[in-house]
Short mmCIF file of C-alpha atoms in Angstrom, two decimals:
data_model
loop_
_atom_site.label_atom_id
_atom_site.label_comp_id
_atom_site.label_asym_id
_atom_site.label_seq_id
_atom_site.Cartn_x
_atom_site.Cartn_y
_atom_site.Cartn_z
CA GLU A 24 0.00 0.00 0.00
CA PRO A 25 1.38 3.44 -0.87
CA GLU A 26 2.82 5.38 2.03
CA VAL A 27 3.73 8.89 2.96
CA THR A 28 7.34 8.82 4.13
CA GLN A 29 8.82 11.30 6.56
CA THR A 30 12.45 11.80 7.48
CA PRO A 31 14.03 12.01 9.93
CA SER A 32 11.89 10.24 12.50
CA HIS A 33 13.50 12.30 15.24
CA GLN A 34 15.33 15.60 15.00
CA VAL A 35 17.04 17.38 17.85
CA THR A 36 18.10 20.95 17.24
CA GLN A 37 19.32 23.92 19.22
CA MET A 38 17.07 26.91 19.69
CA GLY A 39 17.59 29.43 16.91
CA GLN A 40 18.75 26.86 14.39
CA GLU A 41 17.02 26.15 11.12
CA VAL A 42 15.44 22.74 10.53
CA ILE A 43 14.04 21.13 7.44
CA LEU A 44 11.55 18.32 7.82
CA ARG A 45 11.17 16.15 4.78
CA CYS A 46 8.23 14.28 3.37
CA VAL A 47 7.68 12.15 0.31
CA PRO A 48 3.94 12.12 -0.39
CA ILE A 49 2.21 9.39 -2.34
CA SER A 50 3.37 9.79 -5.91
CA ASN A 51 0.09 10.59 -7.65
CA HIS A 52 -1.29 12.78 -4.89
CA LEU A 53 -1.81 16.44 -5.59
CA TYR A 54 -2.63 18.03 -2.24
CA PHE A 55 -0.14 18.17 0.60
CA TYR A 56 -0.39 19.17 4.22
CA TRP A 57 1.61 19.68 7.34
CA TYR A 58 0.10 19.17 10.78
CA ARG A 59 1.73 19.15 14.17
CA GLN A 60 0.93 17.74 17.57
CA ILE A 61 2.55 19.19 20.65
CA LEU A 62 2.89 16.53 23.32
CA GLY A 63 -0.43 15.99 25.05
CA GLN A 64 -2.28 18.41 22.81
CA LYS A 65 -4.46 18.19 19.73
CA VAL A 66 -3.35 17.70 16.15
CA GLU A 67 -3.14 21.19 14.62
CA PHE A 68 -3.30 22.22 11.01
CA LEU A 69 -0.31 24.18 9.74
CA VAL A 70 -0.53 24.50 5.98
CA SER A 71 -1.97 23.04 2.80
CA PHE A 72 -0.21 23.11 -0.55
CA TYR A 73 -1.49 22.58 -4.06
CA ASN A 74 -0.17 23.37 -7.51
CA ASN A 75 3.13 24.59 -6.09
CA GLU A 76 1.65 27.15 -3.81
CA ILE A 77 0.17 27.46 -0.36
CA SER A 78 -3.60 27.19 -0.51
CA GLU A 79 -4.33 27.64 3.18
CA LYS A 80 -2.35 28.27 6.34
CA SER A 81 -3.14 28.57 10.01
CA GLU A 82 -2.16 31.28 12.44
CA ILE A 83 0.62 28.97 13.66
CA PHE A 84 2.29 29.10 10.25
CA ASP A 85 4.03 32.45 10.64
CA ASP A 86 7.04 33.92 8.86
CA GLN A 87 9.34 31.41 10.53
CA PHE A 88 7.73 28.60 8.57
CA SER A 89 7.94 27.84 4.89
CA VAL A 90 7.11 24.91 2.64
CA GLU A 91 8.54 23.82 -0.64
CA ARG A 92 8.13 21.09 -3.20
CA PRO A 93 11.57 21.36 -4.74
CA ASP A 94 11.67 18.43 -7.11
CA GLY A 95 8.21 17.01 -7.69
CA SER A 96 8.57 14.27 -5.10
CA ASN A 97 9.70 15.86 -1.83
CA PHE A 98 7.57 18.21 0.25
CA THR A 99 9.52 20.03 2.92
CA LEU A 100 8.70 22.12 5.95
CA LYS A 101 11.37 24.60 7.02
CA ILE A 102 11.46 26.33 10.36
CA ARG A 103 13.87 29.22 10.04
CA SER A 104 14.79 29.91 13.66
CA THR A 105 13.44 27.26 15.98
CA LYS A 106 11.94 28.06 19.35
CA LEU A 107 11.44 25.77 22.31
CA GLU A 108 7.70 25.79 21.67
CA ASP A 109 8.23 24.36 18.19
CA SER A 110 8.98 21.01 19.83
CA ALA A 111 6.25 18.68 18.56
CA MET A 112 5.44 15.78 16.27
CA TYR A 113 5.12 17.05 12.73
CA PHE A 114 2.92 15.06 10.39
CA CYS A 115 2.88 15.32 6.64
CA ALA A 116 -0.23 14.19 4.74
CA SER A 117 -1.31 13.95 1.15
CA THR A 118 -4.47 13.29 -0.80
CA LEU A 119 -5.29 12.76 -4.43
CA THR A 120 -8.14 15.20 -4.87
CA VAL A 121 -10.17 17.61 -2.83
CA ASN A 122 -12.94 15.03 -2.85
CA ASN A 123 -10.75 12.38 -1.28
CA TYR A 124 -11.17 13.26 2.33
CA GLY A 125 -9.18 10.42 3.77
CA TYR A 126 -5.77 11.99 3.93
CA THR A 127 -2.83 9.63 4.18
CA PHE A 128 -0.50 10.65 6.96
CA GLY A 129 3.15 9.88 7.43
CA SER A 130 4.50 8.51 10.69
CA GLY A 131 5.72 11.90 11.74
CA THR A 132 8.97 13.60 12.70
CA ARG A 133 9.53 14.29 16.36
CA LEU A 134 11.23 17.67 16.61
CA THR A 135 12.92 18.48 19.89
CA VAL A 136 14.27 21.99 20.32
CA VAL A 137 16.77 22.35 23.16
CA ASP B 15 -9.11 26.97 17.81
CA GLN B 16 -11.92 25.00 19.45
CA GLN B 17 -14.00 24.27 16.40
CA VAL B 18 -13.88 20.54 16.98
CA LYS B 19 -14.16 19.20 20.50
CA GLN B 20 -13.77 15.79 22.00
CA ASN B 21 -14.67 16.25 25.62
CA SER B 22 -13.71 12.79 26.82
CA PRO B 23 -9.94 12.35 26.94
CA SER B 24 -10.28 8.64 27.64
CA LEU B 25 -12.72 5.74 27.46
CA SER B 26 -12.40 2.20 28.74
CA VAL B 27 -14.67 -0.64 27.63
CA GLN B 28 -14.76 -4.40 27.92
CA GLU B 29 -13.98 -6.54 24.92
CA GLY B 30 -17.14 -7.39 23.01
CA ARG B 31 -19.06 -4.37 24.24
CA ILE B 32 -19.84 -1.19 22.32
CA SER B 33 -17.47 1.77 22.31
CA ILE B 34 -19.05 5.16 21.70
CA LEU B 35 -16.75 8.08 20.99
CA ASN B 36 -18.26 11.53 20.84
CA CYS B 37 -17.37 14.72 19.05
CA ASP B 38 -18.92 18.18 18.88
CA TYR B 39 -18.24 20.97 16.44
CA THR B 40 -19.10 24.63 16.25
CA ASN B 41 -18.57 25.58 12.62
CA SER B 42 -21.72 25.02 10.57
CA MET B 43 -19.66 25.34 7.37
CA PHE B 44 -18.04 21.95 7.93
CA ASP B 45 -19.29 19.58 5.27
CA TYR B 46 -17.36 16.41 5.92
CA PHE B 47 -16.45 14.64 9.09
CA LEU B 48 -13.84 12.00 9.63
CA TRP B 49 -12.52 9.71 12.30
CA TYR B 50 -8.85 8.86 12.52
CA LYS B 51 -7.18 6.26 14.66
CA LYS B 52 -3.68 6.76 15.98
CA TYR B 53 -1.26 4.34 17.53
CA PRO B 54 1.83 5.55 19.39
CA ALA B 55 4.73 6.54 17.12
CA GLU B 56 2.52 6.42 14.04
CA GLY B 57 0.61 9.01 12.06
CA PRO B 58 -3.19 9.15 12.15
CA THR B 59 -4.89 6.51 10.03
CA PHE B 60 -8.15 7.28 8.30
CA LEU B 61 -10.97 5.14 9.66
CA ILE B 62 -14.37 6.29 8.46
CA SER B 63 -16.06 9.46 7.26
CA ILE B 64 -19.47 10.96 6.73
CA SER B 65 -20.77 13.71 4.51
CA SER B 66 -22.95 16.41 6.02
CA ILE B 67 -25.83 15.27 3.81
CA LYS B 68 -25.99 11.94 5.59
CA ASP B 69 -26.76 11.00 9.15
CA LYS B 70 -25.18 7.57 9.26
CA ASN B 71 -22.33 5.70 7.63
CA GLU B 72 -21.42 2.14 8.43
CA ASP B 73 -18.28 0.15 7.66
CA GLY B 74 -18.06 -3.23 9.31
CA ARG B 75 -17.79 -2.79 13.06
CA PHE B 76 -17.59 0.99 12.73
CA THR B 77 -20.56 3.31 12.40
CA VAL B 78 -20.49 7.08 12.43
CA PHE B 79 -23.61 9.03 13.29
CA LEU B 80 -24.08 12.71 12.50
CA ASN B 81 -26.62 14.99 14.14
CA LYS B 82 -26.32 18.28 12.27
CA SER B 83 -28.86 20.15 14.35
CA ALA B 84 -26.88 19.33 17.49
CA LYS B 85 -23.52 19.69 15.71
CA HIS B 86 -22.58 16.33 17.13
CA LEU B 87 -21.14 13.16 15.74
CA SER B 88 -20.26 9.86 17.27
CA LEU B 89 -18.30 6.77 16.37
CA HIS B 90 -19.65 3.42 17.44
CA ILE B 91 -17.43 0.36 17.49
CA VAL B 92 -19.21 -2.91 18.05
CA PRO B 93 -18.04 -5.35 19.12
CA SER B 94 -14.93 -3.69 20.56
CA GLN B 95 -11.68 -5.61 20.32
CA PRO B 96 -8.40 -5.15 22.22
CA GLY B 97 -6.73 -4.15 18.93
CA ASP B 98 -9.06 -1.16 18.78
CA SER B 99 -7.16 0.38 21.69
CA ALA B 100 -5.74 3.63 20.31
CA VAL B 101 -6.34 7.35 20.29
CA TYR B 102 -9.31 8.33 18.12
CA PHE B 103 -9.43 11.76 16.54
CA CYS B 104 -12.53 13.38 15.19
CA ALA B 105 -11.86 15.78 12.31
CA ALA B 106 -13.98 18.14 10.28
CA ARG B 107 -13.47 19.73 6.92
CA GLY B 108 -14.93 22.81 5.33
CA ASN B 109 -14.76 24.02 1.76
CA ASN B 110 -11.20 25.24 2.17
CA ASN B 111 -9.92 21.67 2.19
CA ASP B 112 -8.12 21.67 5.49
CA MET B 113 -9.12 19.56 8.43
CA ARG B 114 -9.56 20.58 12.02
CA PHE B 115 -8.95 17.92 14.59
CA GLY B 116 -10.36 17.33 18.01
CA ALA B 117 -8.06 16.67 20.94
CA GLY B 118 -8.55 12.93 20.72
CA THR B 119 -10.02 10.23 22.94
CA ARG B 120 -7.85 7.39 24.17
CA LEU B 121 -9.83 4.17 23.89
CA THR B 122 -8.78 1.16 25.93
CA VAL B 123 -10.50 -2.13 25.25
CA LYS B 124 -9.93 -4.61 28.06
CA PRO B 125 -9.80 -8.34 27.31
#
């Protein structure tokens, strides 16, 4: 069964450093998403991406965040200058069409900012 | 953002009995509702969904009920099995194609 792959599974970074979280969505999917879950809290929407541009973003997704689909297969989330409160599980998801509501999620990257 | 609420953080049921997981929402623009199941160290896995034009959708042991007037949906699992033990997230989607999740309910099914 096709999978959404995320790397690394765990990333530890120092506060103020830049991190890039990588995702390989399912190959024929067209819509891509990043969500995060701070430990013990709800899964929160960050951003959706379609046709090489952001289609929707939440208030969490400020200027420190950016997304890119650099080569047609990878979908990356960059945090420019990490803060302690960015520590969370980050989940990438993809879906084929807007009518396919069952997003496929990756296993997540645990980001720890120290 | 409290548009989707799951007020019960945990639920424990005996194997073979019914599990009922509840979810409330506030945004009347949501047109699709989903349930996801999550095991530790894994991403959420899509379980079942329902369109706002329906009031019930059934898939094997899983049934989702939607009460639009009450802005309430529930997931019924019957019979519950120990392998159903996981965190269940309710999610809702509007016409902007992004989902809002509830806080999750940890279901424990005891043998």
